[in-house]
XYZ file of C-alpha atoms in Angstrom:
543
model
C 90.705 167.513 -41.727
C 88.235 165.528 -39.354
C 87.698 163.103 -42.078
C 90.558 162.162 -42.889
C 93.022 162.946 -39.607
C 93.844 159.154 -39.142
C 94.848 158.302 -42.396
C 97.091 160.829 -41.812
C 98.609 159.597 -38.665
C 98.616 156.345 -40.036
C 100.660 157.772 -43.049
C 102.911 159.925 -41.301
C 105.433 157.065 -40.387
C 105.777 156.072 -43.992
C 105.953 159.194 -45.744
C 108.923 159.209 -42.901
C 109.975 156.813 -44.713
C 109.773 157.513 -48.012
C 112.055 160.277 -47.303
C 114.648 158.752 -45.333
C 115.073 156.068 -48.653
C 116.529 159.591 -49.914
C 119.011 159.621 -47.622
C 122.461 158.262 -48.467
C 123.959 155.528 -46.027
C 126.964 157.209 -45.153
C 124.589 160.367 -43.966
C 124.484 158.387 -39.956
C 124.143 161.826 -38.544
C 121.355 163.417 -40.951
C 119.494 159.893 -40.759
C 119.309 159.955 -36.917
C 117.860 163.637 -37.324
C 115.186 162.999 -40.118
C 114.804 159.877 -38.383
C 113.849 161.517 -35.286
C 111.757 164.169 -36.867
C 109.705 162.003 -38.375
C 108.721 159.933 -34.988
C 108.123 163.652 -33.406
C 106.144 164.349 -36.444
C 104.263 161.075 -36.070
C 103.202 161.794 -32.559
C 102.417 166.158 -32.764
C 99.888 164.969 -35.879
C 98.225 162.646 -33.483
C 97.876 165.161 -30.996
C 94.373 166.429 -32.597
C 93.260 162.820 -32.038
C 93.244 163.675 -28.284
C 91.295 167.155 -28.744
C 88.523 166.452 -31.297
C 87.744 163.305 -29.620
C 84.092 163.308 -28.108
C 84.066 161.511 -24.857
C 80.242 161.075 -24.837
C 79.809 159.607 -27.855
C 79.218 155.741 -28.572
C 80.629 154.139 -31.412
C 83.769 154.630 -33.964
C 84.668 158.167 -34.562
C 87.052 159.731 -37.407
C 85.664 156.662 -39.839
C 87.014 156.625 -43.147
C 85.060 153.940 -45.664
C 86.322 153.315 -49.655
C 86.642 150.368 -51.376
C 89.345 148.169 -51.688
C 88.843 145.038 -52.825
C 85.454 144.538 -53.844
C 85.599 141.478 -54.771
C 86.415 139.661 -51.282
C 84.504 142.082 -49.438
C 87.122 143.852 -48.326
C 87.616 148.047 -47.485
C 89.750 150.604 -46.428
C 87.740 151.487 -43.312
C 89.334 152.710 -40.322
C 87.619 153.960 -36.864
C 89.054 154.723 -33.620
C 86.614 154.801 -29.960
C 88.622 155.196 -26.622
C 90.500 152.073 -26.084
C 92.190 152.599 -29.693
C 92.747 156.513 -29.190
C 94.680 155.329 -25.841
C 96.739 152.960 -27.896
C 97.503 154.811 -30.582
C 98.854 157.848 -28.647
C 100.914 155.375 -26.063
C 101.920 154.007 -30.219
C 103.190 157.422 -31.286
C 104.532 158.563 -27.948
C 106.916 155.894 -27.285
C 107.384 155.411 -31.420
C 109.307 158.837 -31.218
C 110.424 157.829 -27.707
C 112.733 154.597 -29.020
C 113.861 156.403 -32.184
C 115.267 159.047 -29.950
C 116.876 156.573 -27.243
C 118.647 154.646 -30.422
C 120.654 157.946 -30.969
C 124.019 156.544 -29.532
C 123.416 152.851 -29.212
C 123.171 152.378 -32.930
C 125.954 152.604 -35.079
C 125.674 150.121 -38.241
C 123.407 149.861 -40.676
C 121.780 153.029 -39.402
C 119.252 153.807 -42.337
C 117.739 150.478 -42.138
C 117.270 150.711 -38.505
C 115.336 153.325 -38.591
C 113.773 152.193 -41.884
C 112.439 149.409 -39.578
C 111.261 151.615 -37.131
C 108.952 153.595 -38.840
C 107.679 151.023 -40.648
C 106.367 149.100 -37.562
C 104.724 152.129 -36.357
C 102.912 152.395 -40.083
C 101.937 148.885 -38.710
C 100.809 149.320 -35.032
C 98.922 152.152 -35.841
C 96.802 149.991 -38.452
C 96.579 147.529 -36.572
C 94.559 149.585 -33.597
C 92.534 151.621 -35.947
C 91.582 148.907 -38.502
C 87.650 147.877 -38.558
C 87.931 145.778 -41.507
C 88.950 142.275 -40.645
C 90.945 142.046 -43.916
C 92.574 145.489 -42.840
C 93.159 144.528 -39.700
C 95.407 141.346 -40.910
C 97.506 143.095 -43.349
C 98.836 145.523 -40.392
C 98.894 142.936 -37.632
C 101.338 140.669 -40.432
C 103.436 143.328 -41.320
C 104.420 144.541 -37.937
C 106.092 140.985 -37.863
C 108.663 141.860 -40.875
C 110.130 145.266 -39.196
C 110.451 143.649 -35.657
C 112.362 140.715 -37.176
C 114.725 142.246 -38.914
C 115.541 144.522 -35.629
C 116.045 141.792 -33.345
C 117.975 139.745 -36.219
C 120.054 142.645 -37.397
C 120.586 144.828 -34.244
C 120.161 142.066 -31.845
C 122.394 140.165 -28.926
C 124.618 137.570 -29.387
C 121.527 135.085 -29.949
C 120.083 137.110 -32.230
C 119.028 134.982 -35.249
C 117.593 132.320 -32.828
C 115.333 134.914 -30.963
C 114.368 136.655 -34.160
C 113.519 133.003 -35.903
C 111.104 131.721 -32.457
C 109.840 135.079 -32.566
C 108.431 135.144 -36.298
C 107.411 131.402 -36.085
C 105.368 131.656 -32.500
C 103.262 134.679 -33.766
C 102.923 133.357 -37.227
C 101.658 130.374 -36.093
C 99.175 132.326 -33.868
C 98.170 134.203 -36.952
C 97.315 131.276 -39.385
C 94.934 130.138 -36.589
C 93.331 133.645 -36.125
C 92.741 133.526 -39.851
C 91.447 130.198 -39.992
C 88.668 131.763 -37.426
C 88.264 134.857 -39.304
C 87.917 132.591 -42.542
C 85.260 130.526 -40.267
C 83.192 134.077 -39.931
C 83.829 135.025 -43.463
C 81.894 132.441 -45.542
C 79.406 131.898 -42.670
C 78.234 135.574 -42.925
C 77.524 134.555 -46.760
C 76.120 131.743 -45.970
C 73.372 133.810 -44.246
C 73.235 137.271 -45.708
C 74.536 136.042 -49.733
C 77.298 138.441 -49.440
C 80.968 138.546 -48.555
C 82.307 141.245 -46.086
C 85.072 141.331 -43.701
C 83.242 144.123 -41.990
C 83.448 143.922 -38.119
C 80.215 145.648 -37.550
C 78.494 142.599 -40.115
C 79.933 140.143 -38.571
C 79.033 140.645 -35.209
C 75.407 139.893 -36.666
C 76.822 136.068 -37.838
C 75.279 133.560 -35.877
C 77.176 130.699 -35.969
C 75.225 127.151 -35.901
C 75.865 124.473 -32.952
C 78.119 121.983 -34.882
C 80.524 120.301 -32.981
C 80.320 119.275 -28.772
C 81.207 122.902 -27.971
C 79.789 124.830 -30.478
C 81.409 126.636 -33.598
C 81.074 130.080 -32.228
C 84.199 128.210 -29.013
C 86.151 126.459 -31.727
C 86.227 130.167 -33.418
C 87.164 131.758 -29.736
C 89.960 129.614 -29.605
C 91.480 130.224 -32.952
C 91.281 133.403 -31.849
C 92.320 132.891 -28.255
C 95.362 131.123 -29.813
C 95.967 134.268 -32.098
C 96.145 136.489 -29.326
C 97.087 134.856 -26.877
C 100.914 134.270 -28.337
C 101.013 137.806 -29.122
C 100.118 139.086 -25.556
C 101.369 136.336 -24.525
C 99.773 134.465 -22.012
C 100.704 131.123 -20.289
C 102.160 128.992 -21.386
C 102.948 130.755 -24.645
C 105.264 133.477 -23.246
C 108.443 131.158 -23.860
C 109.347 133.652 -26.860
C 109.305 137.128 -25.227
C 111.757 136.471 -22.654
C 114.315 135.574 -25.691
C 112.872 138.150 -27.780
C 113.418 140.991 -25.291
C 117.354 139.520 -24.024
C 118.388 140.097 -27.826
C 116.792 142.820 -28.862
C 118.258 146.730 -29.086
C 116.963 148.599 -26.387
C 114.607 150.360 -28.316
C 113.606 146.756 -29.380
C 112.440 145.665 -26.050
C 111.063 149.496 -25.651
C 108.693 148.945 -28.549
C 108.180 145.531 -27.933
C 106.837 145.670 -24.477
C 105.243 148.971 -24.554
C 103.442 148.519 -27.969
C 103.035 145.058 -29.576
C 102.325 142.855 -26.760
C 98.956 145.166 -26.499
C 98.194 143.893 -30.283
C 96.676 140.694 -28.262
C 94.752 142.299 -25.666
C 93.441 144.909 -27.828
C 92.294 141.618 -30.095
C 90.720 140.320 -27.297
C 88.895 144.006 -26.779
C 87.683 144.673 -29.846
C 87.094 140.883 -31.865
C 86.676 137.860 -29.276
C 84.340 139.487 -27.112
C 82.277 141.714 -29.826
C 82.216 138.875 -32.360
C 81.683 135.790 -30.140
C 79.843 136.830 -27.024
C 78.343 133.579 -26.054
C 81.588 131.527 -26.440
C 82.871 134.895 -24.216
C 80.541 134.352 -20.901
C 80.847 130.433 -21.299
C 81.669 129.379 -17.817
C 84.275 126.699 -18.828
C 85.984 129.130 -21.411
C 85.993 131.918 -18.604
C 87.411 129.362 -15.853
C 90.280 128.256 -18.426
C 91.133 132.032 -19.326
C 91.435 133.458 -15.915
C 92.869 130.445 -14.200
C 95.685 130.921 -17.011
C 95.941 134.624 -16.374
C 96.855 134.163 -12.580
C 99.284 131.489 -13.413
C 101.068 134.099 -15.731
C 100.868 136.367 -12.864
C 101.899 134.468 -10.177
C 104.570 132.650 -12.416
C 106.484 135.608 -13.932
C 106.782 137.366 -10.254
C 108.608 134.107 -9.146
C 110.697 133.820 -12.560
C 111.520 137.501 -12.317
C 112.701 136.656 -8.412
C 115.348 134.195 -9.575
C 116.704 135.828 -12.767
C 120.312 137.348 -13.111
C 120.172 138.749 -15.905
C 118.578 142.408 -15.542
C 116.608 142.629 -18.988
C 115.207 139.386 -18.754
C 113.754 139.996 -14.794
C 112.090 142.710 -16.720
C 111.208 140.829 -19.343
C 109.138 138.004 -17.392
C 107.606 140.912 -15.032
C 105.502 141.584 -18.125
C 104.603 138.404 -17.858
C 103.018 138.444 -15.101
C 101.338 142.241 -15.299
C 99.985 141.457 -18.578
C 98.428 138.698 -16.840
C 96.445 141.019 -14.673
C 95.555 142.762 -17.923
C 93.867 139.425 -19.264
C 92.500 138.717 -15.998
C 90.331 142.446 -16.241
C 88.809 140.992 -19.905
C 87.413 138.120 -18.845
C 86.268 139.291 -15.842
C 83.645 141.024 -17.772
C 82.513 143.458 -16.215
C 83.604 147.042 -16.332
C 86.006 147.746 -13.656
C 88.070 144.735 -14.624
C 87.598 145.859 -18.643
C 88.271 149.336 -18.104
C 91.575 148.654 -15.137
C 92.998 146.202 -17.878
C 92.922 149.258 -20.763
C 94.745 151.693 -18.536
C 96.870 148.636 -16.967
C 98.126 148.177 -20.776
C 98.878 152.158 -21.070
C 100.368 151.829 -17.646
C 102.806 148.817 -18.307
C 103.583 150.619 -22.172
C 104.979 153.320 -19.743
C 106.551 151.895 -16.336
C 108.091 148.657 -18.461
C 108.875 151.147 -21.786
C 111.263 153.016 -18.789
C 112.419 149.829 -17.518
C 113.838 148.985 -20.675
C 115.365 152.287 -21.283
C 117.028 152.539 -17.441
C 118.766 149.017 -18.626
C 119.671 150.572 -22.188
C 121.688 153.387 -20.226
C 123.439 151.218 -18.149
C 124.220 148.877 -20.787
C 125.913 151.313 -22.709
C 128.395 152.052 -20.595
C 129.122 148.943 -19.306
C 127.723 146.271 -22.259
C 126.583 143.343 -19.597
C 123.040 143.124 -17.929
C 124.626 140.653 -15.614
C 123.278 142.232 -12.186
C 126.208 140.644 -9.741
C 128.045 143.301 -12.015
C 126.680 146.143 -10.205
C 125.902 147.636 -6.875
C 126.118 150.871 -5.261
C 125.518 152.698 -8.766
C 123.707 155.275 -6.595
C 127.134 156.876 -6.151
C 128.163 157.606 -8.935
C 124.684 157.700 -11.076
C 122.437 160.155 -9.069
C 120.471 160.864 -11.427
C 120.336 157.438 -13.270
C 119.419 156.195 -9.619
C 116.679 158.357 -9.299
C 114.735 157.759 -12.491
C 115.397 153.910 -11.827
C 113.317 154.066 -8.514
C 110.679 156.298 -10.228
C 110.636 153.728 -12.867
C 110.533 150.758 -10.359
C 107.673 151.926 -8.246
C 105.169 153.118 -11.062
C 105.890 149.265 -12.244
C 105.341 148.059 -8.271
C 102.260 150.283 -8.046
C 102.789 152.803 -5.645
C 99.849 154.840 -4.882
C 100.128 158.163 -6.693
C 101.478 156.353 -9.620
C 99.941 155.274 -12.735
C 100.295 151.136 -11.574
C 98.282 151.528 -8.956
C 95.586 152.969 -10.753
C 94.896 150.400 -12.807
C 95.824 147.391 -10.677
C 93.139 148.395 -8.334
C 90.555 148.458 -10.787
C 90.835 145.057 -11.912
C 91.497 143.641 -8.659
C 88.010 145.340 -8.263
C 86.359 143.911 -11.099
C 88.316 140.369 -10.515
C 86.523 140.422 -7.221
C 83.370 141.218 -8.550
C 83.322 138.732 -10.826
C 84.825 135.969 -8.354
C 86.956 136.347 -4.839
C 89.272 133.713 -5.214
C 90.326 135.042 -8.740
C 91.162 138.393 -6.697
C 92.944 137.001 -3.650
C 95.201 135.105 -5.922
C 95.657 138.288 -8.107
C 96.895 140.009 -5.166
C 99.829 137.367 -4.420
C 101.360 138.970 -7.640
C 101.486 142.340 -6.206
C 103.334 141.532 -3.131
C 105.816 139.408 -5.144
C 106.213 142.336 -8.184
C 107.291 144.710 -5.182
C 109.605 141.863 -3.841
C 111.673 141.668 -6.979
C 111.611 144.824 -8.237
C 113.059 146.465 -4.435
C 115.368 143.725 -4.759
C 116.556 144.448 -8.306
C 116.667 148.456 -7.001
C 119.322 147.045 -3.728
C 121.515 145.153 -5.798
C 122.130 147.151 -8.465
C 122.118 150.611 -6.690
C 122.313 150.744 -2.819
C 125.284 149.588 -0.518
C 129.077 150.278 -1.377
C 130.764 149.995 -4.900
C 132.225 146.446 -5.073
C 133.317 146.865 -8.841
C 136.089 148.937 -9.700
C 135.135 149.525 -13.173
C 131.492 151.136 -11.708
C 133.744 153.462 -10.201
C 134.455 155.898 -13.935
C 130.659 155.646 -14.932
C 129.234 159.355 -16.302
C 125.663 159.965 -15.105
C 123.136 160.410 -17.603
C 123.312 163.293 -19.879
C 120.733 166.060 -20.387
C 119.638 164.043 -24.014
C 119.043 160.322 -21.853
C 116.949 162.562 -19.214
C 114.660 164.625 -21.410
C 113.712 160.803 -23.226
C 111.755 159.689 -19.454
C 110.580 163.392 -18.537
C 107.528 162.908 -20.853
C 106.851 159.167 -19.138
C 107.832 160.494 -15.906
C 104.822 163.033 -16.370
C 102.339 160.794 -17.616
C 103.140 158.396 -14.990
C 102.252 161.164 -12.373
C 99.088 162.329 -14.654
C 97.038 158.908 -14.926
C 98.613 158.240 -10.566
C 97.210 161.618 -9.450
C 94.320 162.248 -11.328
C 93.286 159.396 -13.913
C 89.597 160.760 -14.137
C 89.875 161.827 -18.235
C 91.022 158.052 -18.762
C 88.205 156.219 -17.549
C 85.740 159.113 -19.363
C 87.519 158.484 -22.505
C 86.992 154.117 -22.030
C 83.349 154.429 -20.709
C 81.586 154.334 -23.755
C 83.567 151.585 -25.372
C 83.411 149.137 -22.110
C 79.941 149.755 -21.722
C 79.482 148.404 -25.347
C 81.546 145.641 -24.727
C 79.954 144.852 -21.229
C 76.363 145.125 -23.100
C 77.213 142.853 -25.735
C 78.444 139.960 -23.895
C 76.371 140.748 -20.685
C 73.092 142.669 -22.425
C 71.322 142.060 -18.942
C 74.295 143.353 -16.798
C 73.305 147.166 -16.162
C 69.754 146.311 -15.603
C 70.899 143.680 -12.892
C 73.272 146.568 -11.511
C 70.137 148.883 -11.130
C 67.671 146.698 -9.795
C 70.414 145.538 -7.199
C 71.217 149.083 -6.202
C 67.256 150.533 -6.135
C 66.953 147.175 -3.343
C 70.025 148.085 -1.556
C 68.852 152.026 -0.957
C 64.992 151.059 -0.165
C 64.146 151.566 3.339
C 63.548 148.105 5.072
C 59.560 148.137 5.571
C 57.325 149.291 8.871
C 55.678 146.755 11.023
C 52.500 146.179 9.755
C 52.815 147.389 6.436
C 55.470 148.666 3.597
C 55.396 152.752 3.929
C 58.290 154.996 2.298
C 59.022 152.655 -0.355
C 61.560 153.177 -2.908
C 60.527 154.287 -6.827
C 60.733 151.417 -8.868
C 63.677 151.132 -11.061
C 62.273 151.826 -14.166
C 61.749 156.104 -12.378
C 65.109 156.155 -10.975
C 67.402 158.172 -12.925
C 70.643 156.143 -13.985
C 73.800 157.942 -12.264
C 77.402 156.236 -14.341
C 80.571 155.978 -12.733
C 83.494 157.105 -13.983
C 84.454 153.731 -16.049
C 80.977 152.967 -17.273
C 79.176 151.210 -14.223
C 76.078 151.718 -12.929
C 75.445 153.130 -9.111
């Protein structure tokens, strides 16, 4: 089963599918249930995933490798290490997780709804698990058809326009990607006299020094551009706040928790693999992270002024996915390893951001927050999984934000102080608006009669943030398995655009823990480094 367990999960959606097609339109109630089954189904199969994986060892495990298309060099061959086998289970988790919060909110065109649905995951699943380039760009395409048609369909009142800005930011991204990918293509002929799309034979392409910068930078910004949109960074966010207003609730669910890690995971697993010296260039580096604290600091003071209660949330990821593109170019492991489980952490705390707004929503059908206040009253339990929500997204100690906010904000200090005392800014203001969001719309008295008749949430709307709720608590409390499952795959990473950087770690900790010398001559000296044994923290750093 081993060899062939993710073509299974990746199938799982789309046999889904397939069945659902069955299914006649006027069936809403039996298309909601297969529907449903099919997401559980999607995320039990991937289960195994978790349990067979092997910690310890380097490299891709659960490869599959067949032909495809011979002729262009191109192959079914799929792979997962630990950053994909944490994206693929946050994937399948909150897959099944936005089916099941679409049970009420969706009542037209129900089949193709979920038709949509499980045909992204299909796509978000390839996408993570892809390690041919030609692979990889069929699934990262085709994600953009399902998400479309949700936010066109199913959307707000704005619907088409969102959907249309949307498709056109993040195909524009793509062309450029796959002018880069093109660039790496016909170069890797050009120097072994064969065509592949193959990740692990491109990373042998050495690109010649054409233009001022080099064409190994003009290929890091095609991709930069690529993944950047889809993240997105600053200044290309302008479509996700628009995206996420219109969208169904499981829309923005999916969209936050899921697809906006499509361009960090890009920047994971091709920029810095593929194009390691354009990676460490000082200029490039500068640019990247002095564009990841604007994001930060930028989306905490958006999401301060905002009065409309999706879109707060919606430019809060802008500025925590900023801290996640700060911990890749940092380049070292702390910030590379904090920015993996920042990305689970924000698929989470946002993902049941998203769904608190859904529930309110509902019942009331405006986000406008001057339309509510003292909800605690009559919403105890809504209340309650709103401030659990809030404070995994603020980073409360025990919970899963702080986790992995610390970590970069170790590695961003590592790599420079200023980066990290500007990183820090965003923390105090993601607290600010998010305790402010919490006293407007829940403390103090009832102002609006018609929050007077609102039902709590049911036992259906609970159970859909209990399995959050406990992974929230899991990675807070003890987050230990995490950073075993990323070591191996950021120490790669750190290796290939760093290959000095352990060795410098080693020699500077064997100085630090030799004795200072005796007058008059240099007794109890240290081993050299070369005798010490290596001891590796827990996300891949040497001590």
């Amino acid at each position: 089963m081993d060899q062939h367990l993710l073509s299974i999960v990746l199938l799982t959606p789309l046999a889904g599918l397939a069945v659902l097609l069955l299914i006649p339109a006027g069936q809403k109630s039996l298309i909601r249930v297969w529907a449903n089954i099919a997401g559980l189904a999607g995320f039990l199969i991937s289960l195994p995933l978790v349990f067979r994986f092997h910690k310890d060892l380097a490299g891709f495990q659960f490869q599959e490798y067949f032909d495809w298309i011979p002729s262009l060099g191109a192959h079914y061959h799929v792979g997962m290490d630990g950053i994909s086998l944490l994206l693929v289970m946050l994937t399948t988790l909150m897959g099944f997780i936005a089916m099941l919060c679409s049970w009420s909110a969706v009542q037209d065109r129900v089949k193709g709804y979920y038709a949509m649905f499980l045909l992204l995951q299909t796509g978000m699943i390839g996408v993570f698990i892809s390690l041919d380039f030609f692979l990889f760009y069929v699934f990262w395409e085709l994600v953009l058809v399902p998400m479309y048609f949700i936010i066109g369909i199913w959307g707000g009142p704005r619907k088409l326009y969102a959907a249309i800005k949307f498709f056109l930011y993040t195909l524009a991204g793509s062309v450029l990607m796959l002018l880069g990918i093109l660039t790496l293509y016909f170069q890797h002929h050009a120097q072994f006299g064969f065509y592949t799309f193959e990740i692990a034979d491109l990373m042998k392409v050495s690109l010649p020094m054409g233009w001022q910068f080099g064409s190994e930078q003009w290929v890091f910004w095609l991709f930069f551009l690529g993944f950047a949109i889809k993240v997105p960074m600053f200044p290309f966010h302008t479509w996700l706040p628009d995206a996420h207003v219109e969208a169904p609730t499981a829309g923005s669910v999916i969209l936050a928790a899921v697809l906006l890690k499509m361009g960090t995971y890009g920047f994971l697993r091709f920029s810095l693999p593929l194009l390691p010296q354009a990676s460490i260039d000082q200029t490039i580096v500068q640019i990247l992270a002095v564009l990841s604290i604007i994001g930060i600091i930028y989306g905490a003071l958006v999401s301060l002024m905002q009065q409309d209660w999706k879109k707060l949330v919606a430019y809060s990821s802008v500025s925590h996915l900023g801290f996640c593109t700060l911990g890749i170019f940092s380049l070292n492991p702390n910030g590379i390893a904090g920015s993996v489980l920042q990305q689970l952490n924000h698929g989470i705390s946002t993902g049941m951001l998203f769904m608190v707004i859904g529930v309110i929503y509902e019942r009331r059908h405006t986000r406008e927050i001057r339309e509510y206040g003292g909800l605690a009253h009559v919403m105890p339990r809504f209340a309650t999984i709103f401030a659990f929500a809030m404070l995994s997204s603020a980073g409360l100690p025990l919970l899963n934000g702080f986790v992995g906010e610390f970590t970069i904000l170790q590695g961003a200090f590592e790599a420079n102080r200023i980066w990290a005392a500007f990183a820090v800014s965003g923390l105090i203001l993601g607290a600010a608006y998010l305790l402010w969001l919490y006293q407007r719309t829940m403390l103090g008295q009832i102002t609006n009669a018609k929050n007077l008749v609102l039902h709590d949430m049911n036992l259906r709307e609970v159970a859909v943030f209990l399995p959050l709720i406990a992974w929230a608590i899991w990675i807070g409390v003890y987050p230990k398995p995490f950073f075993e499952v990323l070591r191996q795959p950021v120490t790669q990473i750190v290796k290939r655009v760093h290959p000095g950087y352990f060795d410098a770690q080693q020699q500077a900790g064997w100085q630090a823990k030799a004795p200072a010398p005796l007058a008059g001559g240099t007794v109890g000296q240290a081993l050299p480094p070369a005798n010490r044994p290596l001891i590796l923290a827990r996300n891949g750093g040497v001590r």
